[in-house]
Amino acid sequence: MTGRAILAVATAALLAFLASPASFAPVFAPFTRNGAPAIYTQTPILSLTLSHLALVAAAVAVSTVVALALAIAVTRPAGREFLPLARTITAVGQTFPPVAVLALAVPIMGFGAGPTLIALFLYGLLPVFENALAGLTGLPRSVTEAARGMGLTPRQRLWQVELPLALPVILTGMRLTAVISLGTATIGSTVAARTLGEVIIAGLLSSNTAFVLQGGAVVGVMAVLIHAGFQAVERLAASRAGRA
Amino acid sequence: MIRIENLSRSFDGKPAVQDVSLTVERNQIAALVGTSGSGKTTLLRMINRLVEPSAGRVLIDGQDSRDMPAHLLRRRIGYAIQGHGLFPHRSVAQNIATVPRLLGWDKARIRVRVDELLGLFGMEPADFRDRMPSQLSGGQQQRVGVARALAAKPDLLLMDEPFGALDPVIRAKAQADLRQIQRRLGTTLVLVTHDMDEAITLGDRIAVMDAGRLVQYDTPAQILTAPATPFVRDLTGSGQRAFQLLSLTPVADLRRPGEASGTPIATDATLRDALSECLTSGREALPVAGGGIVTLDAIRGAAAE
Amino acid sequence: MIPRIDRPGILFAVIGGAGLALPLVQFKANRIVAGEGLALPAALPLGWVATVVIAAALAAGLILRAPWLRLGAAVLGLGATVSALGGAATALTPPDDTLARVAPASGFWLMMLALSLMTADALTRLRPPLALRWLLLGAAIAAVAGVLSSGMLDGISVMREYAARQDMFLREASSHLVLAFGSLALALLAGLPVGVAIHQRAAWRGPVLSALNVMQTIPSLALFGIMIPIFGWIAATWPAAAAAGVSGIGIFPALVALFLYSLLPVVANTLTGLSAVDPAATEAARGLGMTRPQVMTRVLVPLALPVLLAAIRIVLVQNIGLAVIAGLIGGGGFGTFVFQGLNQTAMDLVLLGALPTISLALVAGIAMDLTVEASHKGAA
């Protein structure tokens, strides 16, 4: 119950700050020095937030579609040969530092949102893929056998049995991807993507802690909210799948 | 010999054990029985001070158990529990060697002791020494658990539902083995069980606990024939009492001269076994190994005592 | 009889084939002019030899079944690709020219990708025993070190950047290691006792884990940023701290930020590991007369070890990656090169920072995976 109350307060505070950043100046003023501005105004924080979210949403959507397609492919009889390889790539890929991926995407995509999107997409593939794989391969044998025994075609088995049962686990993968992407996207500002990282970096460059705090707080609160939102959907999906 | 004097313990103000006093003689087996929540496990755990008594004391061979640090006390007392509690990251030999190592025995002595115990429990040392607990069957795990409890040659062994996780066939064998080993080593044994049949089979004396109090402490025969309270009578199970009683007496006690046909029955078989044999083979009398017979009439008489 | 075509082999062949067709290297007469892409075999004399070897390796991936042969072919192909890169750099750079830059281009990276995938695939099929995998990891590290120290790649732009700032590279490398391992050590020192404490007191679990979870949601960039004024303030307030080297600039803010990120995995896994131990084992340990510290060191910790090591793996790999961000706030490490390179649009400099970071993370990840597996065997 206290958890929900905190979430509600956090949501309200976030919306109020995005609607009218200037009215929060007294909150952040103690963190400035030498009369520096307390609120970042170069670009409206709301617009940075929206483009930040858009970038993350696009990356999560694309990684989910691609990762899910790959996971389905390697769990079909025709793609089974790729399964061990896919597992290895997943394990190794996750050790790649997101910042390095971001930096390496610059020569291919140039500066701007492109490399960030690529990095977020690549980094986001792995959690979804890993979880989808776990979900699709971890189904109880009795269930898949029953589906076969009742005469469902492979395609019907996939859509009517396997995917619905794997959904909660897939959603968990999406949640991990979304939360990681949200934080990693801030680094995108070092390659000129329009994200909330811009506010933080401006704070770092001008030694204005207020900027660092407000950029960090907006991203942090969004991460908590997205985390909670996904968890609620996961619980729903799990109860639909008969696991809760 | 262990002497429990006015032992009490409460948890959060609720009494779990109240004013229990009993004595277990040397080389005897005392079975603590009762329903769950009756305080039997708490009583057992107070003997090795896994639970500290709120009042009263425990004397082990006349010495107050509080005279030494709890962990040193426990190293002198064997302890085996339900689900065996073997350390999954240590081999069979290392598990058995736990207490000797704590006591600082030298390696050669520990090795000899481990092999001796494995042999005692019918497990070929060369074969079992280096296995991990996960590579053993349930019955083997349980035996290793008891062997571990006996490793440092304790005079006193405490067991909490040691056979609870075993299936009935293995359980009967484990009980027989324990009885035999206990007689051979002369260990004093206090055993917690919720199974009255087990208490009757193993116990020299049975302590019946109810709601934290000791309601009767007596021999199995007395518990069966003269239950102190209706609770004790219910616990023994009215429908089973005759059979339980028969299972206390060996065939040898009712043997008398005579002749009967068919396969003879062993002298140390119980009257319950003899009754079963009579009924299944449709005979009125059975020959007893080494001469003499036991008759259905005599068995009937014994059950009606 | 036509040999059966290996399906993953088709993937490697397609990627590798594209790599052969695309430029192996990009040649620039100096750092400023636009580059010119050169593909194999034209990029170097005897380039057709390398082309044939690489093509043969990819073809082997299509038809060979035996994993050892596939592995051998892939490694041979990797060798040929790297040799071709070095050869191209030597051939294209005029003698005594220090301005010309030869950088690996898309073709090189695709061939490396295809052949690395083939190597990984062969290793997966081989399922080598643990000891052999340690050996293979060691051999791979030795091979890379050998190639780098042999001088055969010295003509490549990244290596030229390295040669130009060797001292700085070593300094930043050691800062990076201090950041990654130092923060891990601090997190273990603080996190293990906290994990043990919340295992014993269930009431503390919720608050402690929630606080650490919230900490994880703060974007790394912001957490690093917040540490600067905090440490500046500490240094300004306590002269003793300043004298000990604590300051708002330098390694401290980054170290503490990484430490804070590492706490959650360490604390949470300590709790998980300890909670997973069968209560009967702890009960038996106490009943047999172990003291509390003995129960902890002889039963609980060994049994929880695999989960603890898994936490160390997560933290180590994560911190090696996040330590890059320290470069942005003057905390040192390989990130210094990455961000310098991004500022100057000098990709060679970015690579000088990114490649060692990725290699370090990869080696740490694999080594820790092997350690975790070994500990599972010990605990099984």
PDB file of C-alpha atoms in Angstrom, chain B residues 48-156:
ATOM      1  CA  ASN B  48      21.604 -29.986  23.364  1.00  0.00           C
ATOM      2  CA  ARG B  49      20.666 -26.343  23.968  1.00  0.00           C
ATOM      3  CA  LEU B  50      19.649 -25.545  20.408  1.00  0.00           C
ATOM      4  CA  VAL B  51      16.832 -24.046  22.437  1.00  0.00           C
ATOM      5  CA  GLU B  52      17.779 -22.580  25.803  1.00  0.00           C
ATOM      6  CA  PRO B  53      15.374 -23.556  28.621  1.00  0.00           C
ATOM      7  CA  SER B  54      13.419 -20.777  30.333  1.00  0.00           C
ATOM      8  CA  ALA B  55      13.521 -22.778  33.557  1.00  0.00           C
ATOM      9  CA  GLY B  56      14.742 -26.126  34.845  1.00  0.00           C
ATOM     10  CA  ARG B  57      17.909 -27.966  33.956  1.00  0.00           C
ATOM     11  CA  VAL B  58      19.334 -30.956  32.135  1.00  0.00           C
ATOM     12  CA  LEU B  59      21.906 -33.223  33.791  1.00  0.00           C
ATOM     13  CA  ILE B  60      23.997 -35.406  31.552  1.00  0.00           C
ATOM     14  CA  ASP B  61      25.798 -38.060  33.585  1.00  0.00           C
ATOM     15  CA  GLY B  62      25.225 -35.848  36.572  1.00  0.00           C
ATOM     16  CA  GLN B  63      26.744 -32.761  34.958  1.00  0.00           C
ATOM     17  CA  ASP B  64      24.629 -29.655  34.343  1.00  0.00           C
ATOM     18  CA  SER B  65      24.459 -29.010  30.603  1.00  0.00           C
ATOM     19  CA  ARG B  66      24.937 -25.298  31.207  1.00  0.00           C
ATOM     20  CA  ASP B  67      28.394 -25.850  32.667  1.00  0.00           C
ATOM     21  CA  MET B  68      30.007 -25.698  29.259  1.00  0.00           C
ATOM     22  CA  PRO B  69      29.585 -23.564  26.118  1.00  0.00           C
ATOM     23  CA  ALA B  70      26.665 -24.793  24.024  1.00  0.00           C
ATOM     24  CA  HIS B  71      28.722 -25.673  20.943  1.00  0.00           C
ATOM     25  CA  LEU B  72      31.139 -27.809  23.009  1.00  0.00           C
ATOM     26  CA  LEU B  73      28.186 -29.566  24.597  1.00  0.00           C
ATOM     27  CA  ARG B  74      26.720 -30.333  21.169  1.00  0.00           C
ATOM     28  CA  ARG B  75      29.978 -31.860  19.949  1.00  0.00           C
ATOM     29  CA  ARG B  76      29.603 -34.463  22.722  1.00  0.00           C
ATOM     30  CA  ILE B  77      26.012 -35.269  21.751  1.00  0.00           C
ATOM     31  CA  GLY B  78      25.043 -36.888  18.480  1.00  0.00           C
ATOM     32  CA  TYR B  79      22.262 -35.169  16.539  1.00  0.00           C
ATOM     33  CA  ALA B  80      20.308 -36.454  13.528  1.00  0.00           C
ATOM     34  CA  ILE B  81      17.248 -34.812  12.010  1.00  0.00           C
ATOM     35  CA  GLN B  82      14.485 -35.417   9.528  1.00  0.00           C
ATOM     36  CA  GLY B  83      15.605 -34.783   5.965  1.00  0.00           C
ATOM     37  CA  HIS B  84      19.098 -35.699   7.227  1.00  0.00           C
ATOM     38  CA  GLY B  85      20.583 -32.157   6.804  1.00  0.00           C
ATOM     39  CA  LEU B  86      23.649 -33.452   5.026  1.00  0.00           C
ATOM     40  CA  PHE B  87      25.957 -30.714   3.733  1.00  0.00           C
ATOM     41  CA  PRO B  88      25.430 -30.897  -0.033  1.00  0.00           C
ATOM     42  CA  HIS B  89      28.851 -29.416  -0.806  1.00  0.00           C
ATOM     43  CA  ARG B  90      30.785 -32.056   1.130  1.00  0.00           C
ATOM     44  CA  SER B  91      31.421 -35.696   0.325  1.00  0.00           C
ATOM     45  CA  VAL B  92      30.020 -38.525   2.434  1.00  0.00           C
ATOM     46  CA  ALA B  93      33.364 -38.895   4.232  1.00  0.00           C
ATOM     47  CA  GLN B  94      33.628 -35.157   4.903  1.00  0.00           C
ATOM     48  CA  ASN B  95      30.074 -35.081   6.202  1.00  0.00           C
ATOM     49  CA  ILE B  96      30.708 -37.927   8.607  1.00  0.00           C
ATOM     50  CA  ALA B  97      33.994 -36.328   9.673  1.00  0.00           C
ATOM     51  CA  THR B  98      32.315 -33.045  10.667  1.00  0.00           C
ATOM     52  CA  VAL B  99      32.438 -33.409  14.445  1.00  0.00           C
ATOM     53  CA  PRO B 100      35.785 -35.255  14.637  1.00  0.00           C
ATOM     54  CA  ARG B 101      37.282 -32.390  12.639  1.00  0.00           C
ATOM     55  CA  LEU B 102      35.710 -29.839  14.959  1.00  0.00           C
ATOM     56  CA  LEU B 103      37.252 -31.779  17.828  1.00  0.00           C
ATOM     57  CA  GLY B 104      40.645 -31.744  16.120  1.00  0.00           C
ATOM     58  CA  TRP B 105      41.132 -35.458  15.587  1.00  0.00           C
ATOM     59  CA  ASP B 106      44.112 -36.321  13.384  1.00  0.00           C
ATOM     60  CA  LYS B 107      43.466 -37.318   9.785  1.00  0.00           C
ATOM     61  CA  ALA B 108      44.365 -40.988  10.102  1.00  0.00           C
ATOM     62  CA  ARG B 109      42.038 -41.437  13.049  1.00  0.00           C
ATOM     63  CA  ILE B 110      39.214 -39.681  11.205  1.00  0.00           C
ATOM     64  CA  ARG B 111      39.687 -41.875   8.143  1.00  0.00           C
ATOM     65  CA  VAL B 112      39.579 -45.053  10.187  1.00  0.00           C
ATOM     66  CA  ARG B 113      36.453 -43.854  11.976  1.00  0.00           C
ATOM     67  CA  VAL B 114      34.667 -42.905   8.745  1.00  0.00           C
ATOM     68  CA  ASP B 115      35.343 -46.294   7.194  1.00  0.00           C
ATOM     69  CA  GLU B 116      34.283 -48.043  10.372  1.00  0.00           C
ATOM     70  CA  LEU B 117      30.960 -46.205  10.419  1.00  0.00           C
ATOM     71  CA  LEU B 118      30.290 -46.766   6.728  1.00  0.00           C
ATOM     72  CA  GLY B 119      30.902 -50.462   7.307  1.00  0.00           C
ATOM     73  CA  LEU B 120      28.621 -50.440  10.331  1.00  0.00           C
ATOM     74  CA  PHE B 121      25.798 -49.024   8.194  1.00  0.00           C
ATOM     75  CA  GLY B 122      26.408 -51.519   5.411  1.00  0.00           C
ATOM     76  CA  MET B 123      27.916 -49.086   2.944  1.00  0.00           C
ATOM     77  CA  GLU B 124      31.140 -50.201   1.263  1.00  0.00           C
ATOM     78  CA  PRO B 125      33.667 -47.482   2.252  1.00  0.00           C
ATOM     79  CA  ALA B 126      35.618 -47.587  -1.021  1.00  0.00           C
ATOM     80  CA  ASP B 127      32.405 -47.128  -2.917  1.00  0.00           C
ATOM     81  CA  PHE B 128      30.692 -44.489  -0.803  1.00  0.00           C
ATOM     82  CA  ARG B 129      33.458 -42.431   0.830  1.00  0.00           C
ATOM     83  CA  ASP B 130      33.849 -39.915  -1.972  1.00  0.00           C
ATOM     84  CA  ARG B 131      30.280 -39.700  -3.184  1.00  0.00           C
ATOM     85  CA  MET B 132      28.364 -36.477  -2.819  1.00  0.00           C
ATOM     86  CA  PRO B 133      25.065 -36.569  -0.865  1.00  0.00           C
ATOM     87  CA  SER B 134      23.112 -35.910  -4.075  1.00  0.00           C
ATOM     88  CA  GLN B 135      24.468 -39.202  -5.441  1.00  0.00           C
ATOM     89  CA  LEU B 136      22.856 -41.248  -2.648  1.00  0.00           C
ATOM     90  CA  SER B 137      19.388 -42.746  -2.325  1.00  0.00           C
ATOM     91  CA  GLY B 138      17.073 -41.430   0.392  1.00  0.00           C
ATOM     92  CA  GLY B 139      17.808 -44.395   2.651  1.00  0.00           C
ATOM     93  CA  GLN B 140      21.561 -44.003   2.171  1.00  0.00           C
ATOM     94  CA  GLN B 141      21.389 -40.274   2.922  1.00  0.00           C
ATOM     95  CA  GLN B 142      19.540 -41.022   6.131  1.00  0.00           C
ATOM     96  CA  ARG B 143      22.136 -43.603   7.162  1.00  0.00           C
ATOM     97  CA  VAL B 144      24.963 -41.178   6.480  1.00  0.00           C
ATOM     98  CA  GLY B 145      23.080 -38.618   8.592  1.00  0.00           C
ATOM     99  CA  VAL B 146      22.992 -41.058  11.525  1.00  0.00           C
ATOM    100  CA  ALA B 147      26.607 -42.120  10.926  1.00  0.00           C
ATOM    101  CA  ARG B 148      27.595 -38.440  11.056  1.00  0.00           C
ATOM    102  CA  ALA B 149      25.782 -38.073  14.366  1.00  0.00           C
ATOM    103  CA  LEU B 150      27.672 -41.060  15.787  1.00  0.00           C
ATOM    104  CA  ALA B 151      31.078 -40.090  14.386  1.00  0.00           C
ATOM    105  CA  ALA B 152      32.671 -38.781  17.566  1.00  0.00           C
ATOM    106  CA  LYS B 153      31.389 -41.727  19.622  1.00  0.00           C
ATOM    107  CA  PRO B 154      28.844 -39.751  21.615  1.00  0.00           C
ATOM    108  CA  ASP B 155      27.313 -41.466  24.654  1.00  0.00           C
ATOM    109  CA  LEU B 156      24.072 -39.710  23.887  1.00  0.00           C
TER     110      LEU B 156
END
